[in-house]
PDB file of C-alpha atoms and ligand atoms in Angstrom:
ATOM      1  CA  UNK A  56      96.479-103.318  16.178  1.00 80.00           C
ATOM      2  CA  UNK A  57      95.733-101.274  12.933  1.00 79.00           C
ATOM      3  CA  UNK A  58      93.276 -98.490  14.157  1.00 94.00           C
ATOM      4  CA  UNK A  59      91.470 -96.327  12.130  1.00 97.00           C
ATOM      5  CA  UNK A  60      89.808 -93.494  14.508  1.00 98.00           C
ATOM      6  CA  UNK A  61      87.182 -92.597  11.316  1.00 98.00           C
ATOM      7  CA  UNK A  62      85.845 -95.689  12.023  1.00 98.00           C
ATOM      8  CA  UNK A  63      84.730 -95.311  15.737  1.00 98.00           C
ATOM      9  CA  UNK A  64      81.888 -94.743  16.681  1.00 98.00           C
ATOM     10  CA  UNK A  65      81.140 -95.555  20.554  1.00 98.00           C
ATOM     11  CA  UNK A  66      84.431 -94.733  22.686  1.00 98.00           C
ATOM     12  CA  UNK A  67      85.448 -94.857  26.565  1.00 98.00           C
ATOM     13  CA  UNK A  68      87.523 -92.877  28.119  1.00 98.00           C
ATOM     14  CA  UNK A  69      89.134 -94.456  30.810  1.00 98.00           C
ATOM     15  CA  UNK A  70      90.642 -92.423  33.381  1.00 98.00           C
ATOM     16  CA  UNK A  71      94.299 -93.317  34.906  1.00 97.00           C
ATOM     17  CA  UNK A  72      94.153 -91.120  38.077  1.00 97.00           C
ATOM     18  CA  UNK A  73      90.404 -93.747  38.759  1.00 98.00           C
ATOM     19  CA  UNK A  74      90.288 -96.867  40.139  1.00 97.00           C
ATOM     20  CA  UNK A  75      88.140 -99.586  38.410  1.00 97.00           C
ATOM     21  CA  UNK A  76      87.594-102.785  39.119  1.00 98.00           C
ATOM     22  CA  UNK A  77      88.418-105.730  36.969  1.00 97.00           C
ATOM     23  CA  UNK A  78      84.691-107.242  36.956  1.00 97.00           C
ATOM     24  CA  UNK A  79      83.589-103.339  35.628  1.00 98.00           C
ATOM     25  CA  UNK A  80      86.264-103.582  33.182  1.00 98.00           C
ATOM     26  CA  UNK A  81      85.213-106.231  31.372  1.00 97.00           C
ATOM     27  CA  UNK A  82      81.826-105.483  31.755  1.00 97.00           C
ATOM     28  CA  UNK A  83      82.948-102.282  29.332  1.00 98.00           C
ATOM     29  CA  UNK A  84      84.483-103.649  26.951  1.00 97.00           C
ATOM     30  CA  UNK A  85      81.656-106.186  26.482  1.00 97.00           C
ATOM     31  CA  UNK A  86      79.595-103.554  25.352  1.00 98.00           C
ATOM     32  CA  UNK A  87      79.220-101.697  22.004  1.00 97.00           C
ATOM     33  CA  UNK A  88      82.652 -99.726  22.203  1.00 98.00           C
ATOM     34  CA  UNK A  89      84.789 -99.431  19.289  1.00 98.00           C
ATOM     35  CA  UNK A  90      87.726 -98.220  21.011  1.00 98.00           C
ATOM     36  CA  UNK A  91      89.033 -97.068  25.103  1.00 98.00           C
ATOM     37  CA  UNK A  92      91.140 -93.834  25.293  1.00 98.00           C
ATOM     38  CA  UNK A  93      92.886 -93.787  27.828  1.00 98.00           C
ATOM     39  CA  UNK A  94      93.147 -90.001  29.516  1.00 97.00           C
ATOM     40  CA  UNK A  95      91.899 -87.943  32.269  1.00 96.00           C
ATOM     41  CA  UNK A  96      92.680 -84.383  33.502  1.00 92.00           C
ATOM     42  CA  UNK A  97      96.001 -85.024  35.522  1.00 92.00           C
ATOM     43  CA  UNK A  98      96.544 -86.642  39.006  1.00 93.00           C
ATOM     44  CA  UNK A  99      98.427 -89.438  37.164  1.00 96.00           C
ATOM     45  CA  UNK A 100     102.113 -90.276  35.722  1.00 96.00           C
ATOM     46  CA  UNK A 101     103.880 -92.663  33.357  1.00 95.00           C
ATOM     47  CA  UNK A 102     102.736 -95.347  36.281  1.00 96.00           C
ATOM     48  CA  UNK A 103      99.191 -95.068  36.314  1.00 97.00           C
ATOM     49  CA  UNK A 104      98.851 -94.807  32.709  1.00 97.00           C
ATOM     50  CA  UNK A 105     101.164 -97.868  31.795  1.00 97.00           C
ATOM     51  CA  UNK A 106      99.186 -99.687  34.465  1.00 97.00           C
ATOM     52  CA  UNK A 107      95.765 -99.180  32.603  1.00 98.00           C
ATOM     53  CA  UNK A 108      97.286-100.245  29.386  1.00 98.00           C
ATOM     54  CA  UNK A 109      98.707-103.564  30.632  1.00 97.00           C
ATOM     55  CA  UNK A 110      94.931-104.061  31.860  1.00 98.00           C
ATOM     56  CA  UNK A 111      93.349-103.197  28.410  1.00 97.00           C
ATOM     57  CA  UNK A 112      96.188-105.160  26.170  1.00 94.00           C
ATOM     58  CA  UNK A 113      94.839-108.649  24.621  1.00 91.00           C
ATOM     59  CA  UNK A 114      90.852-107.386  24.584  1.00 93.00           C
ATOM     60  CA  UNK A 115      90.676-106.946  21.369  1.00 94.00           C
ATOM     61  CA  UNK A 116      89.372-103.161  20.689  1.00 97.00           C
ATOM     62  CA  UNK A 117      91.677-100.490  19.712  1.00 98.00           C
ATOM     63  CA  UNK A 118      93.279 -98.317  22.130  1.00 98.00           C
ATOM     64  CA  UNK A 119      94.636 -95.114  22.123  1.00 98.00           C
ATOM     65  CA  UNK A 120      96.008 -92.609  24.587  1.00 98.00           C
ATOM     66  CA  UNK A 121      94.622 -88.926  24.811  1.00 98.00           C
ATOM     67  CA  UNK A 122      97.874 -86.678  25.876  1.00 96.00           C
ATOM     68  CA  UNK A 123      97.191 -84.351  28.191  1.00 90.00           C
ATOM     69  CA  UNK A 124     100.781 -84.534  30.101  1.00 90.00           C
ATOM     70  CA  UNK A 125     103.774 -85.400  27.727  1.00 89.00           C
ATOM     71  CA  UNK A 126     105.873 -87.099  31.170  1.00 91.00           C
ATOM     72  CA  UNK A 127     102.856 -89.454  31.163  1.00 93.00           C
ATOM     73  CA  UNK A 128     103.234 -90.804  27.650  1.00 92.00           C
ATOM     74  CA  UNK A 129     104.515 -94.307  26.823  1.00 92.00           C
ATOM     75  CA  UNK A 130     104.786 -96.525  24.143  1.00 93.00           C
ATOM     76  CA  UNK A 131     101.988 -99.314  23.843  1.00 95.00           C
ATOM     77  CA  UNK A 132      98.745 -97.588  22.391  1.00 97.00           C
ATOM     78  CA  UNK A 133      97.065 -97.737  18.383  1.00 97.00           C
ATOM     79  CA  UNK A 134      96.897 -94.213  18.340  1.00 98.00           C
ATOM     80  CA  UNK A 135      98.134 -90.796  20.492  1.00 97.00           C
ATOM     81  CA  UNK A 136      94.959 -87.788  20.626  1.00 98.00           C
ATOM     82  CA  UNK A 137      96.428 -84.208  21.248  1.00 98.00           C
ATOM     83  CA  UNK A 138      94.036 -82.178  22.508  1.00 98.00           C
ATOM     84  CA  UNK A 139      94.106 -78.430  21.033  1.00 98.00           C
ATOM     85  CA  UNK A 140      91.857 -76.565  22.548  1.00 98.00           C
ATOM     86  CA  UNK A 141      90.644 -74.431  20.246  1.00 98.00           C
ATOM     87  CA  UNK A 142      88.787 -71.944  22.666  1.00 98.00           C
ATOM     88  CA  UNK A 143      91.202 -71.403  25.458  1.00 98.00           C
ATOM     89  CA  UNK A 144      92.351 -68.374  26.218  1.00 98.00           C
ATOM     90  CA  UNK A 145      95.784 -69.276  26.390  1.00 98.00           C
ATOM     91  CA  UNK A 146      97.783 -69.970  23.817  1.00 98.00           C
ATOM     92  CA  UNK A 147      99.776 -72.735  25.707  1.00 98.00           C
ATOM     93  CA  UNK A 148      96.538 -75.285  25.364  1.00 98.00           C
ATOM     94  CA  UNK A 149      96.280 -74.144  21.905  1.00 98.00           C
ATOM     95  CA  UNK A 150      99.891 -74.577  20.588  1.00 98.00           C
ATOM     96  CA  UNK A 151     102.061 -74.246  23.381  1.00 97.00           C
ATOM     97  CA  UNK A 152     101.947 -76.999  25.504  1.00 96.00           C
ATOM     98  CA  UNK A 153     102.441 -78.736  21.610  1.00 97.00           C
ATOM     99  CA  UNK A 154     105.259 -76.687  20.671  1.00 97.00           C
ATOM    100  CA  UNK A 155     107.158 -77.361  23.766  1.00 95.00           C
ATOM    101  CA  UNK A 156     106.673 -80.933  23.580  1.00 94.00           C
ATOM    102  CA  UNK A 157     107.798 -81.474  19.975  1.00 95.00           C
ATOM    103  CA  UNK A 158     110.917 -79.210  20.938  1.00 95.00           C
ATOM    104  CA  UNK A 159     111.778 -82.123  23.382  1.00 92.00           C
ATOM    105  CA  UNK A 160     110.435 -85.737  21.854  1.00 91.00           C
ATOM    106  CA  UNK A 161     110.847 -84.956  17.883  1.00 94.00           C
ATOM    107  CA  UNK A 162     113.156 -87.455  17.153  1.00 94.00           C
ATOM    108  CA  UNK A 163     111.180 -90.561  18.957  1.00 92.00           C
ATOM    109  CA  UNK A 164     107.644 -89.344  17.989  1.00 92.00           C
ATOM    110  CA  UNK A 165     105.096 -91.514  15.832  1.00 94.00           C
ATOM    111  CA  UNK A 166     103.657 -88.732  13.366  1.00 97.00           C
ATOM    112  CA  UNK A 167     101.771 -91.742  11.905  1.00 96.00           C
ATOM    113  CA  UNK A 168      99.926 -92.511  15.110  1.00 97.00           C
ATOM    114  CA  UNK A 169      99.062 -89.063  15.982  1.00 97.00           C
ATOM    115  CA  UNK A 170      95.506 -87.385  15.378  1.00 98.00           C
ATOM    116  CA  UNK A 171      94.724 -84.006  16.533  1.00 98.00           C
ATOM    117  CA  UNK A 172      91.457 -83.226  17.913  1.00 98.00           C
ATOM    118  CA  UNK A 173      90.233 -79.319  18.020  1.00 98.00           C
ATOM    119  CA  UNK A 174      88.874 -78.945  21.748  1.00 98.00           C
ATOM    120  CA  UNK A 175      85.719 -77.076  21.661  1.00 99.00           C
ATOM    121  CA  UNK A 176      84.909 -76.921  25.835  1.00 98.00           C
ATOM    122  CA  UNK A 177      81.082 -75.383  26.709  1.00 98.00           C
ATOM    123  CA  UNK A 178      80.844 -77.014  30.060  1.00 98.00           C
ATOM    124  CA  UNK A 179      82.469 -74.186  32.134  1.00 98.00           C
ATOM    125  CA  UNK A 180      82.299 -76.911  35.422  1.00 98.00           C
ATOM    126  CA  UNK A 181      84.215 -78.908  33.349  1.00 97.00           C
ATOM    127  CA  UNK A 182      87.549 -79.028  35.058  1.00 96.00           C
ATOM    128  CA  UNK A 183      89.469 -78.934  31.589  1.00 97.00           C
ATOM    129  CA  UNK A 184      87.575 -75.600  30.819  1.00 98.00           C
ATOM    130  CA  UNK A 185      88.788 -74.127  34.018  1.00 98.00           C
ATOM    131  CA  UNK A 186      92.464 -75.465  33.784  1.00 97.00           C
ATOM    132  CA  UNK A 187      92.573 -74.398  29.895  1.00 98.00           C
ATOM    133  CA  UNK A 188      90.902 -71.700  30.825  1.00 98.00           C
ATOM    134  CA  UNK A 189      88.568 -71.743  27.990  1.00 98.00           C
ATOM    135  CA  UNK A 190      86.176 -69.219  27.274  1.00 98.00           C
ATOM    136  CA  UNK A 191      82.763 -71.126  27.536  1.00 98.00           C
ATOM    137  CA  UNK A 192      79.866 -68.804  27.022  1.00 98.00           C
ATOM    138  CA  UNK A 193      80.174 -68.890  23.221  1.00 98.00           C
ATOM    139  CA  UNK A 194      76.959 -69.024  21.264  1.00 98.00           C
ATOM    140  CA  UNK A 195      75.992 -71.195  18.456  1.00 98.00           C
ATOM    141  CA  UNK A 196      77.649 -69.079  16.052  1.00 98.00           C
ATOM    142  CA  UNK A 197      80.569 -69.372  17.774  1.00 98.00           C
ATOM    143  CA  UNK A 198      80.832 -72.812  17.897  1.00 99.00           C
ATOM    144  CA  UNK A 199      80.088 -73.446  14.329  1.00 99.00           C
ATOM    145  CA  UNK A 200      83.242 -70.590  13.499  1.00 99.00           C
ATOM    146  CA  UNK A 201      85.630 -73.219  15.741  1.00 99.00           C
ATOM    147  CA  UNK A 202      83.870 -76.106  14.147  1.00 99.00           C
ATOM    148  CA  UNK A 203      84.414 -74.772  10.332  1.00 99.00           C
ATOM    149  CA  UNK A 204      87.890 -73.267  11.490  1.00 98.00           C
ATOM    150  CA  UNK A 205      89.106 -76.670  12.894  1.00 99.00           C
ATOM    151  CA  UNK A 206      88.033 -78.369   9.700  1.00 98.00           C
ATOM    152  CA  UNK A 207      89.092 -75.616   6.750  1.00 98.00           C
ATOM    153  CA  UNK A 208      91.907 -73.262   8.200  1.00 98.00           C
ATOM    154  CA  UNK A 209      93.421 -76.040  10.215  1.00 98.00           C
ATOM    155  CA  UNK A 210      92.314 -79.366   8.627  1.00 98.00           C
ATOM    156  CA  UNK A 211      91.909 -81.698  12.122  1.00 98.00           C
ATOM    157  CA  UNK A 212      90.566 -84.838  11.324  1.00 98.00           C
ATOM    158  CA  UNK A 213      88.306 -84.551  15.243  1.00 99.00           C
ATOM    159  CA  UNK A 214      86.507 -81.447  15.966  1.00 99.00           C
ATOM    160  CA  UNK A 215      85.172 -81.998  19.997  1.00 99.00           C
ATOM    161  CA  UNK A 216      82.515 -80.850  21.712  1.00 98.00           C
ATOM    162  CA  UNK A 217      83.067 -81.609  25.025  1.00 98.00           C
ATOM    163  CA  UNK A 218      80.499 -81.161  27.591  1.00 98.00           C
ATOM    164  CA  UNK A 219      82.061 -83.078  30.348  1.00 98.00           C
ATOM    165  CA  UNK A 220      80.387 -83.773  33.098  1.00 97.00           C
ATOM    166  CA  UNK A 221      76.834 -82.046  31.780  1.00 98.00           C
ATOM    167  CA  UNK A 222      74.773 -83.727  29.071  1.00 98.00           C
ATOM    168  CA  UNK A 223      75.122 -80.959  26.273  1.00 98.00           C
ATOM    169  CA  UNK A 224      72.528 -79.508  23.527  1.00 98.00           C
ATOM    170  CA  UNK A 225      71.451 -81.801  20.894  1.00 98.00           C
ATOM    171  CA  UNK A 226      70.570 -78.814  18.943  1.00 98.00           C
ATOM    172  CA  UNK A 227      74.121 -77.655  19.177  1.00 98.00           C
ATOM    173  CA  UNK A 228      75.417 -81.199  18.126  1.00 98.00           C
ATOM    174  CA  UNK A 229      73.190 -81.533  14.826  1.00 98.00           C
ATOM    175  CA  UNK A 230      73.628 -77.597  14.288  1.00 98.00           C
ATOM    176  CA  UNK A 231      77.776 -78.431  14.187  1.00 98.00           C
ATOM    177  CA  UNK A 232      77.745 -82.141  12.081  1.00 98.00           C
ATOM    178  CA  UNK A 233      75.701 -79.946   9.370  1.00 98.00           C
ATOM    179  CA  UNK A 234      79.005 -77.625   8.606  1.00 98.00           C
ATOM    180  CA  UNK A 235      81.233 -80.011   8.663  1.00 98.00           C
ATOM    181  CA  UNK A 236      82.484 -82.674   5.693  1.00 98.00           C
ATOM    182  CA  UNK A 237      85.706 -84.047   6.638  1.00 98.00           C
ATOM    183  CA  UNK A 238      86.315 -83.487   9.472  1.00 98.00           C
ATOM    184  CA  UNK A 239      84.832 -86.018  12.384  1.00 98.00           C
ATOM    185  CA  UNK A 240      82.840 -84.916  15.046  1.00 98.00           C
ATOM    186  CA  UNK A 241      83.241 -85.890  18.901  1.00 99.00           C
ATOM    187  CA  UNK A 242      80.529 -85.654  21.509  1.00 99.00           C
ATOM    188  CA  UNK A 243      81.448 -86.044  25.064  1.00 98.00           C
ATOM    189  CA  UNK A 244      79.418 -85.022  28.382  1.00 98.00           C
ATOM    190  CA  UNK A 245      77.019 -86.234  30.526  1.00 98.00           C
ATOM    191  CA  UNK A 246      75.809 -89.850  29.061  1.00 98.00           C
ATOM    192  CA  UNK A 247      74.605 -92.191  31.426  1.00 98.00           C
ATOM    193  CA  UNK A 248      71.453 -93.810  30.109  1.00 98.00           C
ATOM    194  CA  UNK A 249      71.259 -95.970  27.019  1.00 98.00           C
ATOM    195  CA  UNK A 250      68.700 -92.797  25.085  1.00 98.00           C
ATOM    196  CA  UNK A 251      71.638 -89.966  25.931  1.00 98.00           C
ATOM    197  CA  UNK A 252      74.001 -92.141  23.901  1.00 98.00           C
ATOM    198  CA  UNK A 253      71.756 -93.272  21.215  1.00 98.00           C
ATOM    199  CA  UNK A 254      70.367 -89.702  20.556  1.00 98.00           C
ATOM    200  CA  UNK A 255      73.908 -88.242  20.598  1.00 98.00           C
ATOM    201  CA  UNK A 256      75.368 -90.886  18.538  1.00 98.00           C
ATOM    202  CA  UNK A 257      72.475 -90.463  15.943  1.00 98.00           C
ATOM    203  CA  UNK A 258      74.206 -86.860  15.517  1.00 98.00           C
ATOM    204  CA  UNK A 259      77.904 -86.958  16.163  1.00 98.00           C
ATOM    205  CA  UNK A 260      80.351 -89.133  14.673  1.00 98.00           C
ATOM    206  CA  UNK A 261      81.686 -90.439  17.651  1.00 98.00           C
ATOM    207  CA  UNK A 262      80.179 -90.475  21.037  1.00 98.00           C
ATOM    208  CA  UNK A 263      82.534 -90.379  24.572  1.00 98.00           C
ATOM    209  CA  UNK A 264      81.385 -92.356  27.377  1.00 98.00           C
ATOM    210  CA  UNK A 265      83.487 -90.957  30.536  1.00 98.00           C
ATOM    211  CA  UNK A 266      82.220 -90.760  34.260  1.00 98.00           C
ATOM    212  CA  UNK A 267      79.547 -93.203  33.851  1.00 98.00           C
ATOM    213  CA  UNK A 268      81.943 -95.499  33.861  1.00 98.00           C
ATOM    214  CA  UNK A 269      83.055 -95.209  37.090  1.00 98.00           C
ATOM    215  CA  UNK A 270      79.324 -94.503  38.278  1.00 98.00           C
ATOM    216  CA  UNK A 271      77.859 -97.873  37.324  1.00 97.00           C
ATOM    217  CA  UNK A 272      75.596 -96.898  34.720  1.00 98.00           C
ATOM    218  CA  UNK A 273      75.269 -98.830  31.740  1.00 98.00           C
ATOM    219  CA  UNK A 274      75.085 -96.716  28.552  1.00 98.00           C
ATOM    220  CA  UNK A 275      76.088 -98.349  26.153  1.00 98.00           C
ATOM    221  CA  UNK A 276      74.416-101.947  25.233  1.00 96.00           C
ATOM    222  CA  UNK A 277      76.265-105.051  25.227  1.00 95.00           C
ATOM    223  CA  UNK A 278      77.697-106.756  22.138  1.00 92.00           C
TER     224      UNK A 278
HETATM  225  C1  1GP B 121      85.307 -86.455  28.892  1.00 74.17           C
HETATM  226  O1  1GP B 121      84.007 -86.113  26.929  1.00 74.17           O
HETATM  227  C2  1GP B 121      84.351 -87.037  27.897  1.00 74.17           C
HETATM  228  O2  1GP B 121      86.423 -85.943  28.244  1.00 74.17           O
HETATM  229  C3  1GP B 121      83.154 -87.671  28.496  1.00 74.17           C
HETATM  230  O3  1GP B 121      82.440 -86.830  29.362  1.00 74.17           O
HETATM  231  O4  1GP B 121      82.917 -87.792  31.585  1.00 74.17           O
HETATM  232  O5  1GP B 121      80.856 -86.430  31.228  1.00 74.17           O
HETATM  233  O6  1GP B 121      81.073 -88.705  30.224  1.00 74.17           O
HETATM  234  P1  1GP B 121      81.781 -87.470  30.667  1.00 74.17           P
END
């Protein structure tokens, strides 16, 4: 399928290493999602993740796969999100991990089907923050440098605020999508009723529906 991640505007993330049911499946992707990422934080391989996409192929929404660990990468998805986290502390989560992984996989990788999102983590629970080791307790001037640095000094087409796993500021949100033109912003974290999503989506570009799923809310209205 021809997917065009400017154009999303609901998304869930669907985690490998998390069991869902088939009857909750398609109860998702009956409701107002433009596209499923497929990703999580680790505690899955190649398996897991090829798994999933067999389950999502044939439905009809876009999918795309969020890399997080190159050995659980296959071929199959619209679209491949690399994660840069633009406030770790360590280089590897920045550009490492990145470099290494080019080093290896050059010669088979999609460039076409590749977007690059700039991390921005503020959730310090968050168990990306702790494994990126990102340094959390930025203020809002802060953010807004990573927000105008992901979209002039490094042009990313997704600047995301990620929250996960706490519903985040929508001060923060609005205060961001006013510096930034071209480049799209991502709000994940914490959505679980139908007025989280709608207020966040009335702000960011894209919204990211995550553990809810697995928790049996229902954010997100049908169809
Ligand atoms: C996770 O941003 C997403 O990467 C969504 O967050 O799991 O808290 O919904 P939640």
């Amino acid at each position: 399928m021809r997917a065009d991640h400017r154009e999303w505007r609901r998304i869930a993330k669907l985690d490998p290493a998390r069991a869902l049911s088939d009857e909750r499946l398609d109860e998702i992707c009956a409701w107002n999602v433009d596209a499923l990422v497929v990703g999580g934080t680790g505690g899955y391989g190649m398996g897991e993740v090829l798994s999933l996409l067999g389950r999502l192929h044939g439905r009809s929404l876009p999918l795309a796969l969020e890399v997080s660990d190159p050995r659980a990468v296959c071929p199959g998805f619209d679209l491949y999100l690399i994660p840069m986290v633009l406030n770790s502390t360590e280089v590897d989560w920045v550009v490492g991990h990145h470099q290494a992984t080019i080093k290896r996989y050059a010669d088979i990788m999609d460039w076409e089907r590749l977007v690059v999102e700039g991390y921005c983590i503020l959730n310090p629970e968050a168990a990306a923050a702790r494994l990126s080791r990102a340094r959390t307790d930025l203020d809002l001037d802060d953010v807004l440098a990573f927000a105008r640095l992901a979209e002039h000094l490094l042009n990313l087409p997704v600047f995301y605020l990620e929250y996960s796993g706490r519903y985040g500021s929508p001060q923060v949100v609005a205060a961001v999508r006013e510096v930034l033109r071209n480049t799209r912003l991502w709000y994940g974290g914490g959505i679980q009723t139908p007025e989280q999503a709608e207020r966040m989506a009335s702000l960011a570009g894209a919204i990211v529906v995550g553990n809810a799923l697995y928790e049996g809310y229902a954010p997100l209205a049908k169809r």
